[in-house]
Amino acid sequence: MIPGEYIPAIEAGLREEAKSGGKTGYPLVDLKVTLVDGDYHDVDSSDMAFRFAASDALRNAIEQAGPVLLEPIMRLEVVTPEDYLGNITADLASRRALIERTSTRGKLMVIDARAPLKEMFGYSTAVRSLSQGRASYTMEPLEYAAAPESMLEALTG
């Protein structure tokens, strides 16, 4: 049984390891850690020993669990004349966008989509170019979703 006086050191070790992010260096989110058991020794136990043990245990658990890299996903609404709909939807597809719906608003077409933020850099220039300046769009944060495995591999080497 671990004496209660060492619990703060254990929590600190876990928080430090979660903050460092394992192999990728990005902070870990949505973790639940349960302390099941532990040993205590009158001579060898210390705050630092428990802190290091907790950090090491979490590092090993992360490696065994196979972490998932999350990327921000944006909600996107593009309003365009119908003449440019094909070019804009093709460009969105090349940006890993998922087109959820296409509808009309008067004489204009409205594309509702979701896309990874990483892929949307430079989109304002692209949408102007694709529509000769006649399309507009709005974008807002939607959620975080699992990034492609290739992105995690690129980060971890």
PDB file of C-alpha atoms in Angstrom:
ATOM      1  CA  MET A   1       0.000   0.000   0.000  1.00  0.00           C
ATOM      2  CA  ILE A   2       1.304   3.443  -0.944  1.00  0.00           C
ATOM      3  CA  PRO A   3       1.044   6.052   1.823  1.00  0.00           C
ATOM      4  CA  GLY A   4      -1.181   9.006   0.921  1.00  0.00           C
ATOM      5  CA  GLU A   5       1.699  11.453   1.294  1.00  0.00           C
ATOM      6  CA  TYR A   6       3.143  10.154  -2.016  1.00  0.00           C
ATOM      7  CA  ILE A   7      -0.031  10.574  -4.090  1.00  0.00           C
ATOM      8  CA  PRO A   8       0.760  14.223  -5.031  1.00  0.00           C
ATOM      9  CA  ALA A   9       4.196  13.135  -6.295  1.00  0.00           C
ATOM     10  CA  ILE A  10       2.576  10.381  -8.362  1.00  0.00           C
ATOM     11  CA  GLU A  11       0.074  12.858  -9.821  1.00  0.00           C
ATOM     12  CA  ALA A  12       2.896  15.281 -10.632  1.00  0.00           C
ATOM     13  CA  GLY A  13       4.838  12.561 -12.471  1.00  0.00           C
ATOM     14  CA  LEU A  14       1.764  11.610 -14.489  1.00  0.00           C
ATOM     15  CA  ARG A  15       0.957  15.234 -15.370  1.00  0.00           C
ATOM     16  CA  GLU A  16       4.539  15.926 -16.458  1.00  0.00           C
ATOM     17  CA  GLU A  17       4.610  12.875 -18.700  1.00  0.00           C
ATOM     18  CA  ALA A  18       1.185  13.673 -20.201  1.00  0.00           C
ATOM     19  CA  LYS A  19       2.302  17.243 -20.850  1.00  0.00           C
ATOM     20  CA  SER A  20       5.500  16.112 -22.588  1.00  0.00           C
ATOM     21  CA  GLY A  21       3.430  14.072 -25.037  1.00  0.00           C
ATOM     22  CA  GLY A  22       5.405  10.878 -25.455  1.00  0.00           C
ATOM     23  CA  LYS A  23       7.079  10.340 -28.830  1.00  0.00           C
ATOM     24  CA  THR A  24       5.368  13.203 -30.657  1.00  0.00           C
ATOM     25  CA  GLY A  25       5.918  15.854 -28.011  1.00  0.00           C
ATOM     26  CA  TYR A  26       2.286  17.000 -28.205  1.00  0.00           C
ATOM     27  CA  PRO A  27       0.373  17.068 -24.902  1.00  0.00           C
ATOM     28  CA  LEU A  28      -1.883  14.098 -24.271  1.00  0.00           C
ATOM     29  CA  VAL A  29      -5.594  14.756 -23.715  1.00  0.00           C
ATOM     30  CA  ASP A  30      -8.556  12.749 -22.428  1.00  0.00           C
ATOM     31  CA  LEU A  31      -6.466  10.473 -20.232  1.00  0.00           C
ATOM     32  CA  LYS A  32      -7.779   8.476 -17.332  1.00  0.00           C
ATOM     33  CA  VAL A  33      -5.175   6.932 -15.058  1.00  0.00           C
ATOM     34  CA  THR A  34      -6.026   4.597 -12.195  1.00  0.00           C
ATOM     35  CA  LEU A  35      -3.493   3.718  -9.533  1.00  0.00           C
ATOM     36  CA  VAL A  36      -4.101   0.033  -8.885  1.00  0.00           C
ATOM     37  CA  ASP A  37      -1.196  -1.015  -6.704  1.00  0.00           C
ATOM     38  CA  GLY A  38       2.273  -0.047  -5.607  1.00  0.00           C
ATOM     39  CA  ASP A  39       5.052  -0.853  -3.215  1.00  0.00           C
ATOM     40  CA  TYR A  40       6.497   1.217  -0.439  1.00  0.00           C
ATOM     41  CA  HIS A  41       9.810   0.836   1.335  1.00  0.00           C
ATOM     42  CA  ASP A  42      10.705   2.699   4.537  1.00  0.00           C
ATOM     43  CA  VAL A  43      14.241   3.501   3.353  1.00  0.00           C
ATOM     44  CA  ASP A  44      14.090   3.743  -0.454  1.00  0.00           C
ATOM     45  CA  SER A  45      10.723   5.458  -0.990  1.00  0.00           C
ATOM     46  CA  SER A  46      10.681   9.204  -1.654  1.00  0.00           C
ATOM     47  CA  ASP A  47       8.614  11.795  -3.478  1.00  0.00           C
ATOM     48  CA  MET A  48      11.133  11.791  -6.322  1.00  0.00           C
ATOM     49  CA  ALA A  49      11.104   7.984  -6.610  1.00  0.00           C
ATOM     50  CA  PHE A  50       7.307   7.885  -6.892  1.00  0.00           C
ATOM     51  CA  ARG A  51       7.306  10.809  -9.316  1.00  0.00           C
ATOM     52  CA  PHE A  52       9.784   9.048 -11.629  1.00  0.00           C
ATOM     53  CA  ALA A  53       7.981   5.709 -11.285  1.00  0.00           C
ATOM     54  CA  ALA A  54       4.651   7.281 -12.265  1.00  0.00           C
ATOM     55  CA  SER A  55       6.205   9.065 -15.235  1.00  0.00           C
ATOM     56  CA  ASP A  56       7.903   5.863 -16.402  1.00  0.00           C
ATOM     57  CA  ALA A  57       4.697   3.839 -15.985  1.00  0.00           C
ATOM     58  CA  LEU A  58       2.695   6.288 -18.098  1.00  0.00           C
ATOM     59  CA  ARG A  59       5.412   6.399 -20.781  1.00  0.00           C
ATOM     60  CA  ASN A  60       5.314   2.583 -21.023  1.00  0.00           C
ATOM     61  CA  ALA A  61       1.508   2.544 -21.090  1.00  0.00           C
ATOM     62  CA  ILE A  62       1.461   5.091 -23.920  1.00  0.00           C
ATOM     63  CA  GLU A  63       3.867   2.994 -25.995  1.00  0.00           C
ATOM     64  CA  GLN A  64       1.741  -0.126 -25.458  1.00  0.00           C
ATOM     65  CA  ALA A  65      -1.562   1.645 -26.121  1.00  0.00           C
ATOM     66  CA  GLY A  66      -0.598   3.142 -29.479  1.00  0.00           C
ATOM     67  CA  PRO A  67      -1.627   6.782 -29.133  1.00  0.00           C
ATOM     68  CA  VAL A  68      -3.774   8.534 -31.718  1.00  0.00           C
ATOM     69  CA  LEU A  69      -2.783  11.950 -33.040  1.00  0.00           C
ATOM     70  CA  LEU A  70      -5.730  14.364 -33.161  1.00  0.00           C
ATOM     71  CA  GLU A  71      -6.037  17.210 -35.623  1.00  0.00           C
ATOM     72  CA  PRO A  72      -8.460  20.158 -35.570  1.00  0.00           C
ATOM     73  CA  ILE A  73     -11.383  19.865 -37.965  1.00  0.00           C
ATOM     74  CA  MET A  74     -13.124  22.978 -39.240  1.00  0.00           C
ATOM     75  CA  ARG A  75     -16.736  23.498 -40.297  1.00  0.00           C
ATOM     76  CA  LEU A  76     -16.792  25.213 -43.663  1.00  0.00           C
ATOM     77  CA  GLU A  77     -19.515  26.945 -45.679  1.00  0.00           C
ATOM     78  CA  VAL A  78     -18.653  28.019 -49.211  1.00  0.00           C
ATOM     79  CA  VAL A  79     -21.104  30.175 -51.189  1.00  0.00           C
ATOM     80  CA  THR A  80     -20.418  30.255 -54.911  1.00  0.00           C
ATOM     81  CA  PRO A  81     -22.070  30.798 -58.281  1.00  0.00           C
ATOM     82  CA  GLU A  82     -22.937  27.436 -59.842  1.00  0.00           C
ATOM     83  CA  ASP A  83     -20.345  27.907 -62.617  1.00  0.00           C
ATOM     84  CA  TYR A  84     -17.532  27.399 -60.096  1.00  0.00           C
ATOM     85  CA  LEU A  85     -19.077  24.568 -58.082  1.00  0.00           C
ATOM     86  CA  GLY A  86     -17.050  21.802 -59.764  1.00  0.00           C
ATOM     87  CA  ASN A  87     -13.697  23.542 -59.330  1.00  0.00           C
ATOM     88  CA  ILE A  88     -14.389  24.386 -55.710  1.00  0.00           C
ATOM     89  CA  THR A  89     -15.596  20.894 -54.767  1.00  0.00           C
ATOM     90  CA  ALA A  90     -12.563  19.355 -56.492  1.00  0.00           C
ATOM     91  CA  ASP A  91     -10.271  21.683 -54.551  1.00  0.00           C
ATOM     92  CA  LEU A  92     -12.019  20.816 -51.294  1.00  0.00           C
ATOM     93  CA  ALA A  93     -11.607  17.103 -52.034  1.00  0.00           C
ATOM     94  CA  SER A  94      -7.878  17.641 -52.576  1.00  0.00           C
ATOM     95  CA  ARG A  95      -7.788  19.187 -49.087  1.00  0.00           C
ATOM     96  CA  ARG A  96      -9.272  16.063 -47.454  1.00  0.00           C
ATOM     97  CA  ALA A  97     -12.601  17.840 -46.984  1.00  0.00           C
ATOM     98  CA  LEU A  98     -15.781  15.878 -46.439  1.00  0.00           C
ATOM     99  CA  ILE A  99     -18.653  17.556 -48.278  1.00  0.00           C
ATOM    100  CA  GLU A 100     -21.737  17.037 -46.149  1.00  0.00           C
ATOM    101  CA  ARG A 101     -24.314  18.884 -48.214  1.00  0.00           C
ATOM    102  CA  THR A 102     -24.754  21.061 -51.269  1.00  0.00           C
ATOM    103  CA  SER A 103     -27.805  23.317 -51.484  1.00  0.00           C
ATOM    104  CA  THR A 104     -29.028  26.461 -53.190  1.00  0.00           C
ATOM    105  CA  ARG A 105     -29.461  29.936 -51.762  1.00  0.00           C
ATOM    106  CA  GLY A 106     -31.180  32.036 -54.393  1.00  0.00           C
ATOM    107  CA  LYS A 107     -28.945  31.842 -57.483  1.00  0.00           C
ATOM    108  CA  LEU A 108     -25.932  30.665 -55.481  1.00  0.00           C
ATOM    109  CA  MET A 109     -24.735  27.230 -54.430  1.00  0.00           C
ATOM    110  CA  VAL A 110     -23.861  26.527 -50.797  1.00  0.00           C
ATOM    111  CA  ILE A 111     -21.365  23.819 -49.881  1.00  0.00           C
ATOM    112  CA  ASP A 112     -21.328  22.622 -46.274  1.00  0.00           C
ATOM    113  CA  ALA A 113     -18.175  20.690 -45.496  1.00  0.00           C
ATOM    114  CA  ARG A 114     -15.681  19.769 -42.810  1.00  0.00           C
ATOM    115  CA  ALA A 115     -11.941  19.806 -43.378  1.00  0.00           C
ATOM    116  CA  PRO A 116      -8.708  19.506 -41.399  1.00  0.00           C
ATOM    117  CA  LEU A 117      -7.346  22.915 -40.440  1.00  0.00           C
ATOM    118  CA  LYS A 118      -3.901  21.895 -41.700  1.00  0.00           C
ATOM    119  CA  GLU A 119      -5.283  21.593 -45.236  1.00  0.00           C
ATOM    120  CA  MET A 120      -7.087  24.943 -45.192  1.00  0.00           C
ATOM    121  CA  PHE A 121      -4.057  27.226 -45.040  1.00  0.00           C
ATOM    122  CA  GLY A 122      -4.075  29.369 -48.173  1.00  0.00           C
ATOM    123  CA  TYR A 123      -7.718  28.572 -48.902  1.00  0.00           C
ATOM    124  CA  SER A 124      -8.812  32.218 -49.150  1.00  0.00           C
ATOM    125  CA  THR A 125      -6.413  32.739 -52.065  1.00  0.00           C
ATOM    126  CA  ALA A 126      -7.481  29.468 -53.672  1.00  0.00           C
ATOM    127  CA  VAL A 127     -11.221  30.141 -53.462  1.00  0.00           C
ATOM    128  CA  ARG A 128     -10.765  33.635 -54.946  1.00  0.00           C
ATOM    129  CA  SER A 129      -8.683  32.218 -57.777  1.00  0.00           C
ATOM    130  CA  LEU A 130     -11.066  29.331 -58.484  1.00  0.00           C
ATOM    131  CA  SER A 131     -14.121  31.613 -58.601  1.00  0.00           C
ATOM    132  CA  GLN A 132     -12.621  34.797 -60.046  1.00  0.00           C
ATOM    133  CA  GLY A 133     -13.351  36.435 -56.707  1.00  0.00           C
ATOM    134  CA  ARG A 134     -17.066  35.596 -56.745  1.00  0.00           C
ATOM    135  CA  ALA A 135     -17.192  32.909 -54.027  1.00  0.00           C
ATOM    136  CA  SER A 136     -16.962  33.451 -50.292  1.00  0.00           C
ATOM    137  CA  TYR A 137     -16.574  31.157 -47.334  1.00  0.00           C
ATOM    138  CA  THR A 138     -16.766  30.989 -43.566  1.00  0.00           C
ATOM    139  CA  MET A 139     -14.839  28.618 -41.374  1.00  0.00           C
ATOM    140  CA  GLU A 140     -15.124  27.783 -37.665  1.00  0.00           C
ATOM    141  CA  PRO A 141     -13.718  25.126 -35.339  1.00  0.00           C
ATOM    142  CA  LEU A 142     -15.818  21.969 -35.190  1.00  0.00           C
ATOM    143  CA  GLU A 143     -13.975  19.139 -33.427  1.00  0.00           C
ATOM    144  CA  TYR A 144     -10.797  17.129 -33.165  1.00  0.00           C
ATOM    145  CA  ALA A 145     -10.514  13.880 -35.105  1.00  0.00           C
ATOM    146  CA  ALA A 146      -7.889  11.201 -35.599  1.00  0.00           C
ATOM    147  CA  ALA A 147      -5.229  12.294 -38.070  1.00  0.00           C
ATOM    148  CA  PRO A 148      -4.056   9.897 -40.784  1.00  0.00           C
ATOM    149  CA  GLU A 149      -1.494   7.338 -39.603  1.00  0.00           C
ATOM    150  CA  SER A 150       0.994   8.781 -42.094  1.00  0.00           C
ATOM    151  CA  MET A 151       0.962  12.076 -40.179  1.00  0.00           C
ATOM    152  CA  LEU A 152       1.840  10.317 -36.906  1.00  0.00           C
ATOM    153  CA  GLU A 153       4.607   8.377 -38.661  1.00  0.00           C
ATOM    154  CA  ALA A 154       6.022  11.607 -40.103  1.00  0.00           C
ATOM    155  CA  LEU A 155       6.166  13.127 -36.619  1.00  0.00           C
ATOM    156  CA  THR A 156       7.727  10.121 -34.913  1.00  0.00           C
ATOM    157  CA  GLY A 157      10.095   9.141 -37.720  1.00  0.00           C
TER     158      GLY A 157
END
